[in-house]
PDB file of C-alpha atoms in Angstrom:
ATOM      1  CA  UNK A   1     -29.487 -33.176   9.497  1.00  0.00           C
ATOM      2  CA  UNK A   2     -27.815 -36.336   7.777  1.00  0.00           C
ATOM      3  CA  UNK A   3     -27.645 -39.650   9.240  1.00  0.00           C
ATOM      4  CA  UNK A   4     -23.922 -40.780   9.639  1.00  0.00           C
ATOM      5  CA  UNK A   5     -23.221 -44.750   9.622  1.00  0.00           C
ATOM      6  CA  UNK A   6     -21.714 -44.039  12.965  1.00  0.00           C
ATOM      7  CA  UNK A   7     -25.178 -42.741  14.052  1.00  0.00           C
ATOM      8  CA  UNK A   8     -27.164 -45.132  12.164  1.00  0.00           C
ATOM      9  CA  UNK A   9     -25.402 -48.288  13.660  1.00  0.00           C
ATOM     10  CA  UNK A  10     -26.044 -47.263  17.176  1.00  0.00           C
ATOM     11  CA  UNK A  11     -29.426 -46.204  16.493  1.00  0.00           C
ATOM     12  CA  UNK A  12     -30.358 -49.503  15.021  1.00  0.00           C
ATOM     13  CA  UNK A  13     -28.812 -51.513  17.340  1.00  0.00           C
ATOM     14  CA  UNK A  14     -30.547 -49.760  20.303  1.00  0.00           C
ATOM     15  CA  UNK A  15     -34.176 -48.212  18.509  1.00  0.00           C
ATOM     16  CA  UNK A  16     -34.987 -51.120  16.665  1.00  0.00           C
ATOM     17  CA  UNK A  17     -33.189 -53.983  18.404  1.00  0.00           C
ATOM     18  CA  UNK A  18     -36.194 -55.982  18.065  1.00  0.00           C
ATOM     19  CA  UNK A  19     -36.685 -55.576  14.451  1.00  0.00           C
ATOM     20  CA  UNK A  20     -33.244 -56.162  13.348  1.00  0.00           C
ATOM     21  CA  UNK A  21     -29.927 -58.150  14.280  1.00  0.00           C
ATOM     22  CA  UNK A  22     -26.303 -57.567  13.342  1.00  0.00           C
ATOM     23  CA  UNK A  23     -25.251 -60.282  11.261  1.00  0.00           C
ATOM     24  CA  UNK A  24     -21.833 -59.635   9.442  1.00  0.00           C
ATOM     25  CA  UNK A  25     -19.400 -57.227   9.792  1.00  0.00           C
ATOM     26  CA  UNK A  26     -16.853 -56.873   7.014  1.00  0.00           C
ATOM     27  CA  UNK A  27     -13.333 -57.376   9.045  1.00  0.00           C
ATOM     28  CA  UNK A  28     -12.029 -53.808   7.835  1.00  0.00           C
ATOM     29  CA  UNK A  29     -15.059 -52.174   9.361  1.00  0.00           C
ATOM     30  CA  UNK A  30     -16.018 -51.172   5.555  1.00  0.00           C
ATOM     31  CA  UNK A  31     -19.592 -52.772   5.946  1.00  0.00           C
ATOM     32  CA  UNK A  32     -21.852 -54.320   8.411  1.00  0.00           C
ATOM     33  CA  UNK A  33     -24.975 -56.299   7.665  1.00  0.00           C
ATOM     34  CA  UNK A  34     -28.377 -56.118   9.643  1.00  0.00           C
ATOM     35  CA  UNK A  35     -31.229 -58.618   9.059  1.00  0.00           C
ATOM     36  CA  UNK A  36     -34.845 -58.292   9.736  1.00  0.00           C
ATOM     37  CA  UNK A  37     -36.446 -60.351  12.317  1.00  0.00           C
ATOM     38  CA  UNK A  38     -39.740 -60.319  11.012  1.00  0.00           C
ATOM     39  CA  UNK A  39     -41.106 -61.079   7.601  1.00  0.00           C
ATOM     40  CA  UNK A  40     -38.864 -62.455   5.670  1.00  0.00           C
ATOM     41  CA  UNK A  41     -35.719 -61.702   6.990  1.00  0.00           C
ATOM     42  CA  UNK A  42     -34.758 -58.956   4.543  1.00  0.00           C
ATOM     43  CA  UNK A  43     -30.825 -57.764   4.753  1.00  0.00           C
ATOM     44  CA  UNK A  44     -29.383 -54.268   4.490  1.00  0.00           C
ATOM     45  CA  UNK A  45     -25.672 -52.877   4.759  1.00  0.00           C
ATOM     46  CA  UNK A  46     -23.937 -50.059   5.045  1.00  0.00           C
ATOM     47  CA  UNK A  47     -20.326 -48.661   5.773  1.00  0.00           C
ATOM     48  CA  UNK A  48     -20.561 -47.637   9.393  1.00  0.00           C
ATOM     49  CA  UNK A  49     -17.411 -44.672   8.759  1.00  0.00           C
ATOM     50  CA  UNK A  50     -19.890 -42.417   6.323  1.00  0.00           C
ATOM     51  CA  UNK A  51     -19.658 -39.058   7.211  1.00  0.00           C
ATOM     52  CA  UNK A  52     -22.014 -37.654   4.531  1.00  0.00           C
ATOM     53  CA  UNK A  53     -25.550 -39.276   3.680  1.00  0.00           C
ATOM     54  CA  UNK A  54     -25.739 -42.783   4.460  1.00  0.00           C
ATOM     55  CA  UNK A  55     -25.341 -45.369   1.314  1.00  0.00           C
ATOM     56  CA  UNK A  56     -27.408 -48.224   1.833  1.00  0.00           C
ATOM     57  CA  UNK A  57     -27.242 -51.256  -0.260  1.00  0.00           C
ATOM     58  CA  UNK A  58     -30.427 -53.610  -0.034  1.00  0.00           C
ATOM     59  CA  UNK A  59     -31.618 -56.904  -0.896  1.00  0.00           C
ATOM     60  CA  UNK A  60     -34.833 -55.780  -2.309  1.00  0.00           C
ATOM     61  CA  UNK A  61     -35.763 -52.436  -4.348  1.00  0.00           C
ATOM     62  CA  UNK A  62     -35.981 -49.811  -1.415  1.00  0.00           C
ATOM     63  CA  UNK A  63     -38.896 -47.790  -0.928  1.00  0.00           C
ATOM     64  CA  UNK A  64     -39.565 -44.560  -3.007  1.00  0.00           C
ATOM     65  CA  UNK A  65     -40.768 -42.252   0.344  1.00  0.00           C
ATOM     66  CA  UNK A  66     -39.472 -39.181   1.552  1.00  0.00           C
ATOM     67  CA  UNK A  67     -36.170 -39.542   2.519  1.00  0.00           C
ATOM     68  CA  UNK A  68     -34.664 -41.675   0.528  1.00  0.00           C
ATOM     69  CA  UNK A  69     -32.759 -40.617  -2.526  1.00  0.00           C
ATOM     70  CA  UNK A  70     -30.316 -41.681  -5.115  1.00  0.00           C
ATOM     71  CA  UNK A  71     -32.444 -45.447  -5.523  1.00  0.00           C
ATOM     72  CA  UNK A  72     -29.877 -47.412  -7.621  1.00  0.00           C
ATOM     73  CA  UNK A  73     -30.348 -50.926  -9.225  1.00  0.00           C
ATOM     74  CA  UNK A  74     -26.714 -52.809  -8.989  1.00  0.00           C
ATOM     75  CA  UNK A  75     -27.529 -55.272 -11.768  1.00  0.00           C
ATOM     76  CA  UNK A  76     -24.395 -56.002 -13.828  1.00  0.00           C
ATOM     77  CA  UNK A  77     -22.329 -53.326 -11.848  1.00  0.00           C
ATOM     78  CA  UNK A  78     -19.084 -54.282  -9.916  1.00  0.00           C
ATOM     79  CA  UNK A  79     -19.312 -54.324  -6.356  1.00  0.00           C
ATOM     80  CA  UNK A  80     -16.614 -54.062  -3.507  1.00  0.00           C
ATOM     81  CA  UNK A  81     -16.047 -57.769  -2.216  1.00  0.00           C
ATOM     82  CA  UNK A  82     -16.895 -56.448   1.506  1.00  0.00           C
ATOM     83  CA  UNK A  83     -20.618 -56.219   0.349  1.00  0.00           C
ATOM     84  CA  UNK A  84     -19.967 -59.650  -0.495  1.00  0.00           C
ATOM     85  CA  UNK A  85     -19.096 -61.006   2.708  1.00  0.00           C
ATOM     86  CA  UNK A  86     -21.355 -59.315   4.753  1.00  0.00           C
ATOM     87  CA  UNK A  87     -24.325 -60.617   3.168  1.00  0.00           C
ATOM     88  CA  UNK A  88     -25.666 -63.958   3.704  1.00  0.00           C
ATOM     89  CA  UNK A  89     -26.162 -64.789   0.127  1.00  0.00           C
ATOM     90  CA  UNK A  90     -28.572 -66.498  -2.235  1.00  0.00           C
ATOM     91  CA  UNK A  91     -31.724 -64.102  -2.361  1.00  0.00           C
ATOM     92  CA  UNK A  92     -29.729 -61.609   0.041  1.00  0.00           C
ATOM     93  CA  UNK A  93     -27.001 -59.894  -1.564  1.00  0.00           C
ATOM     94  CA  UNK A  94     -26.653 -56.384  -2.313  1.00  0.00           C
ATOM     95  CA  UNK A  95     -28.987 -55.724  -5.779  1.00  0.00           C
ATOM     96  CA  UNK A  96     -30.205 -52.267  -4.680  1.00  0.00           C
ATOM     97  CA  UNK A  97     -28.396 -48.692  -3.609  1.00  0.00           C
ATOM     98  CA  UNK A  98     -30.081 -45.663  -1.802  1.00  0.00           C
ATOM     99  CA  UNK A  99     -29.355 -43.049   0.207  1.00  0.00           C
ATOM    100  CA  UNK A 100     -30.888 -42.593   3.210  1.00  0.00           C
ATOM    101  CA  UNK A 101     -31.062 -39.246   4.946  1.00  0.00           C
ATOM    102  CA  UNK A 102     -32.848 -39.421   8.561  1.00  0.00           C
ATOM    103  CA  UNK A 103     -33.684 -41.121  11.172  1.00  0.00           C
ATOM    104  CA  UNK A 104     -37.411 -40.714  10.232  1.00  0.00           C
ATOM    105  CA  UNK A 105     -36.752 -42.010   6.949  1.00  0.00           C
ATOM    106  CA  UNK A 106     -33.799 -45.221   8.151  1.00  0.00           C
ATOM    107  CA  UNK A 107     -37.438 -46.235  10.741  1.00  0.00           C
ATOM    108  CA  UNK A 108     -39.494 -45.995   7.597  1.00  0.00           C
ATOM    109  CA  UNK A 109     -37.403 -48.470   5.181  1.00  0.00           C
ATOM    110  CA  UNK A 110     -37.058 -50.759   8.318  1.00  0.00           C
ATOM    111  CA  UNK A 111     -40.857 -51.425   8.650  1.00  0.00           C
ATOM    112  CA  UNK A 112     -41.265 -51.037   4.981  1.00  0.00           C
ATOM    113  CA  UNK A 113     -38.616 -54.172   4.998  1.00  0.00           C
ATOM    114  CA  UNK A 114     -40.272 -55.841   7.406  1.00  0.00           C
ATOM    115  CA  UNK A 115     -43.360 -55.889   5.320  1.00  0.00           C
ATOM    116  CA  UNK A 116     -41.571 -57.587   2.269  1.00  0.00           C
TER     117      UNK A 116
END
């Protein structure tokens, strides 16, 4: 079954509340940003109202496992401004798109992340 953003926000913020830490919220609830506590502090976001599979935008190329679909590099494309803000900026801004189906796979991009 497909991972909401609904489902994914409360099961980051409860699962892996050691790994990662809420760190921007866009203020019309169209993105929020997580960061990595470990490593190198890698930053994901994601619109917590997806209903269907859950768009993830990265600051590093995601990791081609099971799972995870759709990888997308953002080079030279147009974003919306709320990825903008919820980023922290310099090295971590949204360059990278994927979808991300399960749970299983949402744990195994957060320790891949944590790795990088």
């Amino acid at each position: 079954m497909p991972i909401t953003g609904q489902e994914a926000e409360s099961y980051i913020t409860t699962k892996h509340a050691a790994l990662c830490i809420e760190i921007a919220r866009d203020k019309s609830n169209k993105a929020i940003c997580f960061k990595l506590k470990l490593g190198s502090g890698r930053e994901f976001a994601f619109d917590p109202n997806q209903s269907s599979k859950l768009s993830i935008q990265f600051d590093i190329e995601p990791p081609a496992i099971s799972g995870v679909e759709d990888i997308e590099d953002l080079s030279g494309k147009s974003l919306s401004t709320a990825w903008h803000r919820v980023f922290s900026g310099g090295s971590h801004s949204a360059q990278w798109r994927a979808k991300v189906t399960t749970r299983a796979a949402l744990d195994n991009v957060i320790h891949y992340l944590t790795t990088k």
